[in-house]
Amino acid sequence: MLLPFIRSLPLLYYNHFSVSPDSPTLSPPYSLEKMTDLVAVWDVALSDGVHKIEFEHGTTSGKRVVYVDGKEEIRKEWMFKLVGKETFYVGAAKTKATINIDAISGFAYEYTLEINGRSLKKYMENRSKTTNTWVLHMDGENFRVVLEKDTMDVWCNGKKMETAGEFVDDGTETHFSIGNHDCYIKAVSSGKRKEGIIHTLIVDNREIPEIAS
């Protein structure tokens, strides 16, 4: 279950991540000074990849800094109001994201992330129903293929692929290429109302197992 981040001075508390200036999960180019006010980190899986969102909150100055994949998106050095929200956009599709800052009691603060107006938990639950994700290794590289079932758009390593649809006897096939490899996603009816359509990725005539999106 995804829970909000909570900060209580002088210590930092996290529900899913334990992040401090000495945390081994933090890598260059982050400096010790920069990480002092780091209060929350989220990994958000979108069609074009998994994006890391980091939030700094200075509870004395009110400073707010948002990083997406290590790039600074928002910086506000002095904020009289310590609570509020910051909105920005993530990924190639410019998906809307909002960080909410709420006071719990005294000097304790809660940080929650919303994606497209939904809590991160609800967004990911819905996404698991509307997308399929596969990861495969070819030619010395890893490839992450995502199918958006509502539009039948196919993404690979952050790039929207050119596809061609074809009707076959038992369903449809959506063809595309990864390098010199022929790929297609086959869609067939499960015959069960609750399961709906089953999508299978075939690369060079080999079925690729799906992963949880």
PDB file of N, CA and C in Angstrom, residues 6-69:
ATOM      1  N   ILE A   6       6.100  11.535   5.362  1.00  0.00           N
ATOM      2  CA  ILE A   6       5.904  12.402   6.514  1.00  0.00           C
ATOM      3  C   ILE A   6       7.261  12.879   7.000  1.00  0.00           C
ATOM      4  N   ARG A   7       7.382  14.186   7.222  1.00  0.00           N
ATOM      5  CA  ARG A   7       8.614  14.735   7.767  1.00  0.00           C
ATOM      6  C   ARG A   7       8.323  15.374   9.109  1.00  0.00           C
ATOM      7  N   SER A   8       9.129  15.048  10.094  1.00  0.00           N
ATOM      8  CA  SER A   8       8.983  15.636  11.414  1.00  0.00           C
ATOM      9  C   SER A   8      10.359  16.085  11.865  1.00  0.00           C
ATOM     10  N   LEU A   9      10.518  17.373  12.114  1.00  0.00           N
ATOM     11  CA  LEU A   9      11.818  17.890  12.514  1.00  0.00           C
ATOM     12  C   LEU A   9      12.200  17.352  13.888  1.00  0.00           C
ATOM     13  N   PRO A  10      13.528  17.082  14.176  1.00  0.00           N
ATOM     14  CA  PRO A  10      14.617  17.284  13.225  1.00  0.00           C
ATOM     15  C   PRO A  10      14.929  16.066  12.371  1.00  0.00           C
ATOM     16  N   LEU A  11      14.143  15.005  12.450  1.00  0.00           N
ATOM     17  CA  LEU A  11      14.417  13.789  11.702  1.00  0.00           C
ATOM     18  C   LEU A  11      13.516  13.709  10.489  1.00  0.00           C
ATOM     19  N   LEU A  12      13.896  12.879   9.516  1.00  0.00           N
ATOM     20  CA  LEU A  12      13.080  12.639   8.336  1.00  0.00           C
ATOM     21  C   LEU A  12      12.509  11.241   8.420  1.00  0.00           C
ATOM     22  N   TYR A  13      11.184  11.117   8.144  1.00  0.00           N
ATOM     23  CA  TYR A  13      10.539   9.805   8.143  1.00  0.00           C
ATOM     24  C   TYR A  13       9.905   9.556   6.791  1.00  0.00           C
ATOM     25  N   TYR A  14      10.008   8.327   6.306  1.00  0.00           N
ATOM     26  CA  TYR A  14       9.419   7.963   5.027  1.00  0.00           C
ATOM     27  C   TYR A  14       8.661   6.665   5.175  1.00  0.00           C
ATOM     28  N   ASN A  15       7.609   6.534   4.405  1.00  0.00           N
ATOM     29  CA  ASN A  15       6.822   5.308   4.455  1.00  0.00           C
ATOM     30  C   ASN A  15       7.410   4.217   3.571  1.00  0.00           C
ATOM     31  N   HIS A  16       7.992   4.634   2.425  1.00  0.00           N
ATOM     32  CA  HIS A  16       8.543   3.641   1.506  1.00  0.00           C
ATOM     33  C   HIS A  16      10.028   3.834   1.275  1.00  0.00           C
ATOM     34  N   PHE A  17      10.555   4.999   1.504  1.00  0.00           N
ATOM     35  CA  PHE A  17      11.949   5.269   1.246  1.00  0.00           C
ATOM     36  C   PHE A  17      12.591   5.831   2.506  1.00  0.00           C
ATOM     37  N   SER A  18      13.793   5.390   2.819  1.00  0.00           N
ATOM     38  CA  SER A  18      14.550   5.976   3.903  1.00  0.00           C
ATOM     39  C   SER A  18      15.687   6.750   3.265  1.00  0.00           C
ATOM     40  N   VAL A  19      15.543   8.051   3.187  1.00  0.00           N
ATOM     41  CA  VAL A  19      16.500   8.867   2.458  1.00  0.00           C
ATOM     42  C   VAL A  19      17.109   9.877   3.411  1.00  0.00           C
ATOM     43  N   SER A  20      18.426   9.932   3.437  1.00  0.00           N
ATOM     44  CA  SER A  20      19.136  10.902   4.245  1.00  0.00           C
ATOM     45  C   SER A  20      20.342  11.368   3.449  1.00  0.00           C
ATOM     46  N   PRO A  21      21.071  12.389   3.902  1.00  0.00           N
ATOM     47  CA  PRO A  21      22.244  12.833   3.154  1.00  0.00           C
ATOM     48  C   PRO A  21      23.279  11.733   2.968  1.00  0.00           C
ATOM     49  N   ASP A  22      23.265  10.722   3.860  1.00  0.00           N
ATOM     50  CA  ASP A  22      24.252   9.644   3.750  1.00  0.00           C
ATOM     51  C   ASP A  22      23.712   8.407   3.062  1.00  0.00           C
ATOM     52  N   SER A  23      22.497   8.493   2.542  1.00  0.00           N
ATOM     53  CA  SER A  23      21.859   7.311   1.952  1.00  0.00           C
ATOM     54  C   SER A  23      22.630   6.813   0.751  1.00  0.00           C
ATOM     55  N   PRO A  24      22.921   5.501   0.661  1.00  0.00           N
ATOM     56  CA  PRO A  24      23.632   4.964  -0.499  1.00  0.00           C
ATOM     57  C   PRO A  24      22.798   4.977  -1.757  1.00  0.00           C
ATOM     58  N   THR A  25      21.467   5.244  -1.630  1.00  0.00           N
ATOM     59  CA  THR A  25      20.627   5.267  -2.827  1.00  0.00           C
ATOM     60  C   THR A  25      20.790   6.563  -3.590  1.00  0.00           C
ATOM     61  N   LEU A  26      21.446   7.565  -2.989  1.00  0.00           N
ATOM     62  CA  LEU A  26      21.651   8.842  -3.656  1.00  0.00           C
ATOM     63  C   LEU A  26      23.006   8.830  -4.341  1.00  0.00           C
ATOM     64  N   SER A  27      23.035   9.161  -5.601  1.00  0.00           N
ATOM     65  CA  SER A  27      24.270   9.093  -6.361  1.00  0.00           C
ATOM     66  C   SER A  27      24.597  10.452  -6.962  1.00  0.00           C
ATOM     67  N   PRO A  28      25.840  10.651  -7.411  1.00  0.00           N
ATOM     68  CA  PRO A  28      26.220  11.922  -8.037  1.00  0.00           C
ATOM     69  C   PRO A  28      25.255  12.237  -9.161  1.00  0.00           C
ATOM     70  N   PRO A  29      24.995  13.526  -9.510  1.00  0.00           N
ATOM     71  CA  PRO A  29      25.730  14.690  -9.025  1.00  0.00           C
ATOM     72  C   PRO A  29      25.189  15.317  -7.745  1.00  0.00           C
ATOM     73  N   TYR A  30      24.455  14.583  -6.909  1.00  0.00           N
ATOM     74  CA  TYR A  30      23.877  15.169  -5.728  1.00  0.00           C
ATOM     75  C   TYR A  30      24.953  15.481  -4.695  1.00  0.00           C
ATOM     76  N   SER A  31      24.870  16.667  -4.098  1.00  0.00           N
ATOM     77  CA  SER A  31      25.818  17.058  -3.074  1.00  0.00           C
ATOM     78  C   SER A  31      25.176  16.860  -1.713  1.00  0.00           C
ATOM     79  N   LEU A  32      26.002  16.833  -0.659  1.00  0.00           N
ATOM     80  CA  LEU A  32      25.491  16.673   0.694  1.00  0.00           C
ATOM     81  C   LEU A  32      24.590  17.839   1.057  1.00  0.00           C
ATOM     82  N   GLU A  33      24.978  19.051   0.635  1.00  0.00           N
ATOM     83  CA  GLU A  33      24.191  20.241   0.949  1.00  0.00           C
ATOM     84  C   GLU A  33      22.818  20.166   0.308  1.00  0.00           C
ATOM     85  N   LYS A  34      22.780  19.713  -0.952  1.00  0.00           N
ATOM     86  CA  LYS A  34      21.497  19.649  -1.663  1.00  0.00           C
ATOM     87  C   LYS A  34      20.545  18.662  -0.995  1.00  0.00           C
ATOM     88  N   MET A  35      21.072  17.524  -0.537  1.00  0.00           N
ATOM     89  CA  MET A  35      20.210  16.473  -0.020  1.00  0.00           C
ATOM     90  C   MET A  35      19.677  16.767   1.381  1.00  0.00           C
ATOM     91  N   THR A  36      20.184  17.812   2.050  1.00  0.00           N
ATOM     92  CA  THR A  36      19.758  18.110   3.407  1.00  0.00           C
ATOM     93  C   THR A  36      18.250  18.282   3.510  1.00  0.00           C
ATOM     94  N   ASP A  37      17.640  18.906   2.504  1.00  0.00           N
ATOM     95  CA  ASP A  37      16.209  19.178   2.555  1.00  0.00           C
ATOM     96  C   ASP A  37      15.376  18.196   1.728  1.00  0.00           C
ATOM     97  N   LEU A  38      15.974  17.104   1.277  1.00  0.00           N
ATOM     98  CA  LEU A  38      15.224  16.107   0.514  1.00  0.00           C
ATOM     99  C   LEU A  38      14.234  15.411   1.441  1.00  0.00           C
ATOM    100  N   VAL A  39      12.953  15.468   1.079  1.00  0.00           N
ATOM    101  CA  VAL A  39      11.931  14.901   1.963  1.00  0.00           C
ATOM    102  C   VAL A  39      11.131  13.765   1.333  1.00  0.00           C
ATOM    103  N   ALA A  40      11.178  13.626   0.001  1.00  0.00           N
ATOM    104  CA  ALA A  40      10.374  12.578  -0.632  1.00  0.00           C
ATOM    105  C   ALA A  40      10.953  12.203  -1.986  1.00  0.00           C
ATOM    106  N   VAL A  41      10.852  10.925  -2.316  1.00  0.00           N
ATOM    107  CA  VAL A  41      11.266  10.398  -3.619  1.00  0.00           C
ATOM    108  C   VAL A  41      10.201   9.422  -4.093  1.00  0.00           C
ATOM    109  N   TRP A  42       9.759   9.582  -5.339  1.00  0.00           N
ATOM    110  CA  TRP A  42       8.793   8.660  -5.925  1.00  0.00           C
ATOM    111  C   TRP A  42       9.313   8.157  -7.266  1.00  0.00           C
ATOM    112  N   ASP A  43       9.062   6.903  -7.593  1.00  0.00           N
ATOM    113  CA  ASP A  43       9.303   6.354  -8.920  1.00  0.00           C
ATOM    114  C   ASP A  43       7.948   6.164  -9.596  1.00  0.00           C
ATOM    115  N   VAL A  44       7.773   6.792 -10.763  1.00  0.00           N
ATOM    116  CA  VAL A  44       6.488   6.773 -11.460  1.00  0.00           C
ATOM    117  C   VAL A  44       6.665   6.123 -12.828  1.00  0.00           C
ATOM    118  N   ALA A  45       5.982   5.015 -13.055  1.00  0.00           N
ATOM    119  CA  ALA A  45       6.071   4.294 -14.320  1.00  0.00           C
ATOM    120  C   ALA A  45       5.049   4.854 -15.309  1.00  0.00           C
ATOM    121  N   LEU A  46       5.541   5.458 -16.388  1.00  0.00           N
ATOM    122  CA  LEU A  46       4.690   5.933 -17.469  1.00  0.00           C
ATOM    123  C   LEU A  46       5.032   5.157 -18.735  1.00  0.00           C
ATOM    124  N   SER A  47       4.329   5.428 -19.815  1.00  0.00           N
ATOM    125  CA  SER A  47       4.551   4.669 -21.039  1.00  0.00           C
ATOM    126  C   SER A  47       5.961   4.861 -21.595  1.00  0.00           C
ATOM    127  N   ASP A  48       6.537   6.045 -21.380  1.00  0.00           N
ATOM    128  CA  ASP A  48       7.856   6.315 -21.937  1.00  0.00           C
ATOM    129  C   ASP A  48       8.983   5.961 -20.978  1.00  0.00           C
ATOM    130  N   GLY A  49       8.675   5.346 -19.853  1.00  0.00           N
ATOM    131  CA  GLY A  49       9.718   4.922 -18.928  1.00  0.00           C
ATOM    132  C   GLY A  49       9.345   5.186 -17.482  1.00  0.00           C
ATOM    133  N   VAL A  50      10.267   4.827 -16.591  1.00  0.00           N
ATOM    134  CA  VAL A  50      10.072   5.046 -15.159  1.00  0.00           C
ATOM    135  C   VAL A  50      10.807   6.327 -14.780  1.00  0.00           C
ATOM    136  N   HIS A  51      10.074   7.272 -14.218  1.00  0.00           N
ATOM    137  CA  HIS A  51      10.630   8.587 -13.903  1.00  0.00           C
ATOM    138  C   HIS A  51      10.773   8.749 -12.391  1.00  0.00           C
ATOM    139  N   LYS A  52      11.902   9.313 -11.979  1.00  0.00           N
ATOM    140  CA  LYS A  52      12.149   9.575 -10.565  1.00  0.00           C
ATOM    141  C   LYS A  52      11.813  11.027 -10.249  1.00  0.00           C
ATOM    142  N   ILE A  53      10.945  11.222  -9.262  1.00  0.00           N
ATOM    143  CA  ILE A  53      10.556  12.559  -8.803  1.00  0.00           C
ATOM    144  C   ILE A  53      11.098  12.744  -7.396  1.00  0.00           C
ATOM    145  N   GLU A  54      11.850  13.835  -7.192  1.00  0.00           N
ATOM    146  CA  GLU A  54      12.421  14.142  -5.890  1.00  0.00           C
ATOM    147  C   GLU A  54      11.937  15.521  -5.446  1.00  0.00           C
ATOM    148  N   PHE A  55      11.704  15.651  -4.151  1.00  0.00           N
ATOM    149  CA  PHE A  55      11.173  16.919  -3.626  1.00  0.00           C
ATOM    150  C   PHE A  55      11.972  17.357  -2.415  1.00  0.00           C
ATOM    151  N   GLU A  56      12.440  18.606  -2.458  1.00  0.00           N
ATOM    152  CA  GLU A  56      13.108  19.227  -1.319  1.00  0.00           C
ATOM    153  C   GLU A  56      12.165  20.255  -0.704  1.00  0.00           C
ATOM    154  N   HIS A  57      12.110  20.262   0.627  1.00  0.00           N
ATOM    155  CA  HIS A  57      11.259  21.217   1.329  1.00  0.00           C
ATOM    156  C   HIS A  57      12.013  21.757   2.536  1.00  0.00           C
ATOM    157  N   GLY A  58      12.343  23.027   2.501  1.00  0.00           N
ATOM    158  CA  GLY A  58      13.005  23.653   3.647  1.00  0.00           C
ATOM    159  C   GLY A  58      11.969  24.160   4.613  1.00  0.00           C
ATOM    160  N   THR A  59      11.871  23.542   5.786  1.00  0.00           N
ATOM    161  CA  THR A  59      10.800  23.895   6.715  1.00  0.00           C
ATOM    162  C   THR A  59      11.122  25.137   7.542  1.00  0.00           C
ATOM    163  N   THR A  60      12.286  25.736   7.322  1.00  0.00           N
ATOM    164  CA  THR A  60      12.571  27.036   7.941  1.00  0.00           C
ATOM    165  C   THR A  60      12.404  28.156   6.925  1.00  0.00           C
ATOM    166  N   SER A  61      12.914  27.945   5.730  1.00  0.00           N
ATOM    167  CA  SER A  61      12.823  28.977   4.686  1.00  0.00           C
ATOM    168  C   SER A  61      11.581  28.824   3.815  1.00  0.00           C
ATOM    169  N   GLY A  62      10.992  27.621   3.827  1.00  0.00           N
ATOM    170  CA  GLY A  62       9.866  27.366   2.930  1.00  0.00           C
ATOM    171  C   GLY A  62      10.310  26.987   1.534  1.00  0.00           C
ATOM    172  N   LYS A  63      11.612  26.811   1.333  1.00  0.00           N
ATOM    173  CA  LYS A  63      12.146  26.459   0.012  1.00  0.00           C
ATOM    174  C   LYS A  63      11.482  25.195  -0.537  1.00  0.00           C
ATOM    175  N   ARG A  64      11.165  25.246  -1.839  1.00  0.00           N
ATOM    176  CA  ARG A  64      10.602  24.075  -2.518  1.00  0.00           C
ATOM    177  C   ARG A  64      11.366  23.858  -3.809  1.00  0.00           C
ATOM    178  N   VAL A  65      11.877  22.635  -4.002  1.00  0.00           N
ATOM    179  CA  VAL A  65      12.585  22.286  -5.236  1.00  0.00           C
ATOM    180  C   VAL A  65      12.087  20.931  -5.713  1.00  0.00           C
ATOM    181  N   VAL A  66      11.715  20.848  -6.981  1.00  0.00           N
ATOM    182  CA  VAL A  66      11.253  19.596  -7.582  1.00  0.00           C
ATOM    183  C   VAL A  66      12.236  19.191  -8.677  1.00  0.00           C
ATOM    184  N   TYR A  67      12.675  17.932  -8.624  1.00  0.00           N
ATOM    185  CA  TYR A  67      13.531  17.370  -9.663  1.00  0.00           C
ATOM    186  C   TYR A  67      12.795  16.214 -10.343  1.00  0.00           C
ATOM    187  N   VAL A  68      12.885  16.152 -11.658  1.00  0.00           N
ATOM    188  CA  VAL A  68      12.370  15.019 -12.421  1.00  0.00           C
ATOM    189  C   VAL A  68      13.534  14.415 -13.178  1.00  0.00           C
ATOM    190  N   ASP A  69      13.848  13.160 -12.862  1.00  0.00           N
ATOM    191  CA  ASP A  69      14.987  12.471 -13.478  1.00  0.00           C
ATOM    192  C   ASP A  69      16.268  13.281 -13.336  1.00  0.00           C
TER     193      ASP A  69
END
